[in-house]
CSV table of C-alpha atoms in Angstrom, one decimal:
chain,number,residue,atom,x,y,z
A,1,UNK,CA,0.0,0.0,0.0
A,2,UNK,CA,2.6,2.8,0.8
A,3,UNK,CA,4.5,2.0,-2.2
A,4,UNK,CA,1.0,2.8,-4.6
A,5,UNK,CA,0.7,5.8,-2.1
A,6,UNK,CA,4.3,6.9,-3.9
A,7,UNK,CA,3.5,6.3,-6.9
A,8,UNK,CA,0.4,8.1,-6.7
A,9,UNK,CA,2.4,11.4,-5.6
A,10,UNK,CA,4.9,11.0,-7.9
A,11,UNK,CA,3.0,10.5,-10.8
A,12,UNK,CA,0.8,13.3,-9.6
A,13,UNK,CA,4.0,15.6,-9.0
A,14,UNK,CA,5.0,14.7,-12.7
A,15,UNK,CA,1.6,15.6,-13.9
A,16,UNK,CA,1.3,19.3,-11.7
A,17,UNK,CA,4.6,20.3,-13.1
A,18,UNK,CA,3.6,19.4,-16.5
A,19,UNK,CA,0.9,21.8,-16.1
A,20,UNK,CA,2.7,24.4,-14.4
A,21,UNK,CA,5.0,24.5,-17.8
A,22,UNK,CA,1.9,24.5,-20.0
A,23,UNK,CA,0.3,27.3,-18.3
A,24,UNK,CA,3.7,29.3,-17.8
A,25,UNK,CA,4.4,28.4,-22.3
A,26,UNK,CA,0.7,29.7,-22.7
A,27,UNK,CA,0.6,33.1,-20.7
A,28,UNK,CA,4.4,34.0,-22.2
A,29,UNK,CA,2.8,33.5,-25.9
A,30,UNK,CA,-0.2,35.3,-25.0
A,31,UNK,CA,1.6,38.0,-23.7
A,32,UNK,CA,4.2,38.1,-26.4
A,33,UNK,CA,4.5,41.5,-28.1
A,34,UNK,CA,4.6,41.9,-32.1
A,35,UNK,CA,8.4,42.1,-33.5
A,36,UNK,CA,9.7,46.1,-33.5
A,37,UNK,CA,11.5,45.3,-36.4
A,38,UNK,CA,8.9,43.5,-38.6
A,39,UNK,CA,9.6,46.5,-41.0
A,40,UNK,CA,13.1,46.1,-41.8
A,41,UNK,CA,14.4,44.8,-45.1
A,42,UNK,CA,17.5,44.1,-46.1
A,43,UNK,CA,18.5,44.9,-49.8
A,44,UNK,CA,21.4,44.7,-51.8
A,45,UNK,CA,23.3,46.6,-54.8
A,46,UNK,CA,25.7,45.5,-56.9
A,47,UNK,CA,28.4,48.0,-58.3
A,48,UNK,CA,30.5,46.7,-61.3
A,49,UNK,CA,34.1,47.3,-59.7
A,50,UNK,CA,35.2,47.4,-56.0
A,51,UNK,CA,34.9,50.5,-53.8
A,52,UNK,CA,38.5,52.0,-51.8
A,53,UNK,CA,38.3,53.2,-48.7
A,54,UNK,CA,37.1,56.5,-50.0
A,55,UNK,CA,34.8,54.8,-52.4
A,56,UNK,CA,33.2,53.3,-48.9
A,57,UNK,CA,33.1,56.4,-46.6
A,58,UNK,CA,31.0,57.9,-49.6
A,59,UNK,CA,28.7,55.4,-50.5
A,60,UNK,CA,27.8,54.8,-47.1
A,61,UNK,CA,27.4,58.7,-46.3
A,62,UNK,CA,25.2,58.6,-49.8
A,63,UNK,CA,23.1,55.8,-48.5
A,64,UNK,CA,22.8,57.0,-44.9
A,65,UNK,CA,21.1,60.3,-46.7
A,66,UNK,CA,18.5,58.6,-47.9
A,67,UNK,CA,15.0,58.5,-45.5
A,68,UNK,CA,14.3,54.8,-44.1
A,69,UNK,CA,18.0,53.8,-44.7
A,70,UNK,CA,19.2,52.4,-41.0
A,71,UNK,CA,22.8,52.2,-40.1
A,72,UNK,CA,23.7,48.7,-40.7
A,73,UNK,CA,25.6,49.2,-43.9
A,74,UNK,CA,28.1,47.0,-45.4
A,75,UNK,CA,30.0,47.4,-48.5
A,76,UNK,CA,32.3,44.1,-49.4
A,77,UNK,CA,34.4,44.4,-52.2
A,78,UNK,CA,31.6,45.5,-55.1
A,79,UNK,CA,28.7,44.7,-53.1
A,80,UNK,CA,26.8,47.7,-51.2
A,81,UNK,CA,23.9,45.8,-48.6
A,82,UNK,CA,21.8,47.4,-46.6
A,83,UNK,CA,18.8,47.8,-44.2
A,84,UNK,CA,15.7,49.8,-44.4
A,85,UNK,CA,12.1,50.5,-43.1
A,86,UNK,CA,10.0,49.3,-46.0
A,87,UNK,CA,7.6,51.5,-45.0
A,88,UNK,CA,9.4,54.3,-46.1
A,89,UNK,CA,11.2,53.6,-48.8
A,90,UNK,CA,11.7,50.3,-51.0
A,91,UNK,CA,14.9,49.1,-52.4
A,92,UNK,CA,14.1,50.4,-56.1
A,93,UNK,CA,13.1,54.0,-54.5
A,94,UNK,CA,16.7,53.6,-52.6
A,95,UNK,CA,18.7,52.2,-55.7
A,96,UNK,CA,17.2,55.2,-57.5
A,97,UNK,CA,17.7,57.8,-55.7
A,98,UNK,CA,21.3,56.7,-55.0
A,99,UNK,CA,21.8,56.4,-58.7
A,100,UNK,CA,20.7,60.1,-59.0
A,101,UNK,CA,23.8,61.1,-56.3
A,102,UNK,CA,26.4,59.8,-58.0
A,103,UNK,CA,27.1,58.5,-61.5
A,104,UNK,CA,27.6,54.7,-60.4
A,105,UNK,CA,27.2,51.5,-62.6
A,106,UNK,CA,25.2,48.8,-60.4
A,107,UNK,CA,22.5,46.5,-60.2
A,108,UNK,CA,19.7,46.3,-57.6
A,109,UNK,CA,19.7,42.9,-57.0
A,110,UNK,CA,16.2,41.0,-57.1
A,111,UNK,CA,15.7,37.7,-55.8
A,112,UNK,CA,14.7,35.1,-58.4
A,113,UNK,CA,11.6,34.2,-59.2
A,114,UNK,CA,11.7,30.5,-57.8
A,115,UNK,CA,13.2,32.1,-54.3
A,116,UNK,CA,10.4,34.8,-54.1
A,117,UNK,CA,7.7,33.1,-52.6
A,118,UNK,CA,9.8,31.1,-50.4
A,119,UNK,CA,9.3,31.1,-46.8
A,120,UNK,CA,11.8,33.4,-45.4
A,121,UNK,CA,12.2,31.5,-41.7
A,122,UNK,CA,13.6,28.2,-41.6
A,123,UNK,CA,12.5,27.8,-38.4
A,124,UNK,CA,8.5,28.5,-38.4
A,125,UNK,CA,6.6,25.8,-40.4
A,126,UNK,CA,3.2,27.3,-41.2
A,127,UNK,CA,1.9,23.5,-41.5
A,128,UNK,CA,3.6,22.5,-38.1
A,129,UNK,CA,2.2,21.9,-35.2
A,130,UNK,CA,3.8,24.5,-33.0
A,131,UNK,CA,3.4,27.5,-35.2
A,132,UNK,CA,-1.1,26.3,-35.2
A,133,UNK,CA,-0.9,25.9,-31.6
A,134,UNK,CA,0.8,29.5,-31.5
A,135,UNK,CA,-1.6,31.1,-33.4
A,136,UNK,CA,-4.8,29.6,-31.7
A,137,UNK,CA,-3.4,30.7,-28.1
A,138,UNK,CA,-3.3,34.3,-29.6
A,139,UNK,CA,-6.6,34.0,-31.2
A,140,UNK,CA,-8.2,33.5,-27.7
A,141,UNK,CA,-5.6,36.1,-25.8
C-alpha cells in the first residue's frame, strides 16, 4: 500500500509540473509583443568594380542620406547591402535615388523568381504543429 501511495504522488508531481510548464508556455505566448522590427528589409546593390576606402566612406554617407535607410551598412568588395524600413522607402526607390547622387554603374539585385515566394524562416513551419498551436493561443488572448 505505501509504495501505490508513492507512486500516486509521484506521478501526480510529474503531472502538476507538466501543467505548471503548459500554463507558464501559454501566458508568455499570450503575452508576447509583435516584433519592432517586422519592418526592416534588407536589400542589396551590386556596383560593377570594387569601392577603396574612400569609395566606402562615400557610399555609405550617400546611402545613410537617404530617409528609411538604417545604419547597418556593409559594403564588401563591389557589393553595397543594406537595411531599411520598407515603410518608407523600398529598395528600387533607394537604388534610384542613389543612382541620381552619383554616377555609379550597379545593379539592384532582385531575388529570383523561384526564391520569391519562399518562406523566409527556416525555423517557423506554417503547417507544423507549434506554429497552429501559436496562433490559436493568440486567437483566444
Amino acid at each position: 500500500m505505501k509504495i501505490n501511495k508513492k507512486v500516486k504522488i509521484v506521478l501526480f508531481s510529474i503531472l502538476g509540473i507538466g501543467l505548471l510548464f503548459f500554463a507558464i508556455l501559454v501566458y508568455h505566448i499570450a503575452n508576447a509583443r509583435p516584433i519592432e522590427n517586422a519592418t526592416i528589409q534588407i536589400s542589396r546593390i551590386d556596383f560593377d568594380k570594387p569601392f577603396d576606402s574612400l569609395g566606402t566612406v562615400d557610399i555609405k554617407e550617400k546611402l545613410h542620406s537617404i530617409k528609411g535607410v538604417k545604419s547597418d551598412i556593409i559594403v564588401k568588395n563591389n557589393v553595397v547591402v543594406y537595411f531599411h524600413d520598407n515603410t518608407i522607402a523600398d529598395s528600387k526607390k533607394v537604388y534610384n535615388e542613389l543612382m541620381s547622387k552619383g554616377d555609379y554603374k550597379a545593379e539592384r539585385f532582385v531575388l529570383p523568381a523561384s526564391m520569391a515566394n519562399q518562406q523566409a524562416c527556416p525555423v517557423i513551419k506554417k503547417d507544423g504543429l507549434s506554429y497552429k498551436f501559436t496562433k490559436l493561443v493568440q486567437s483566444i488572448f
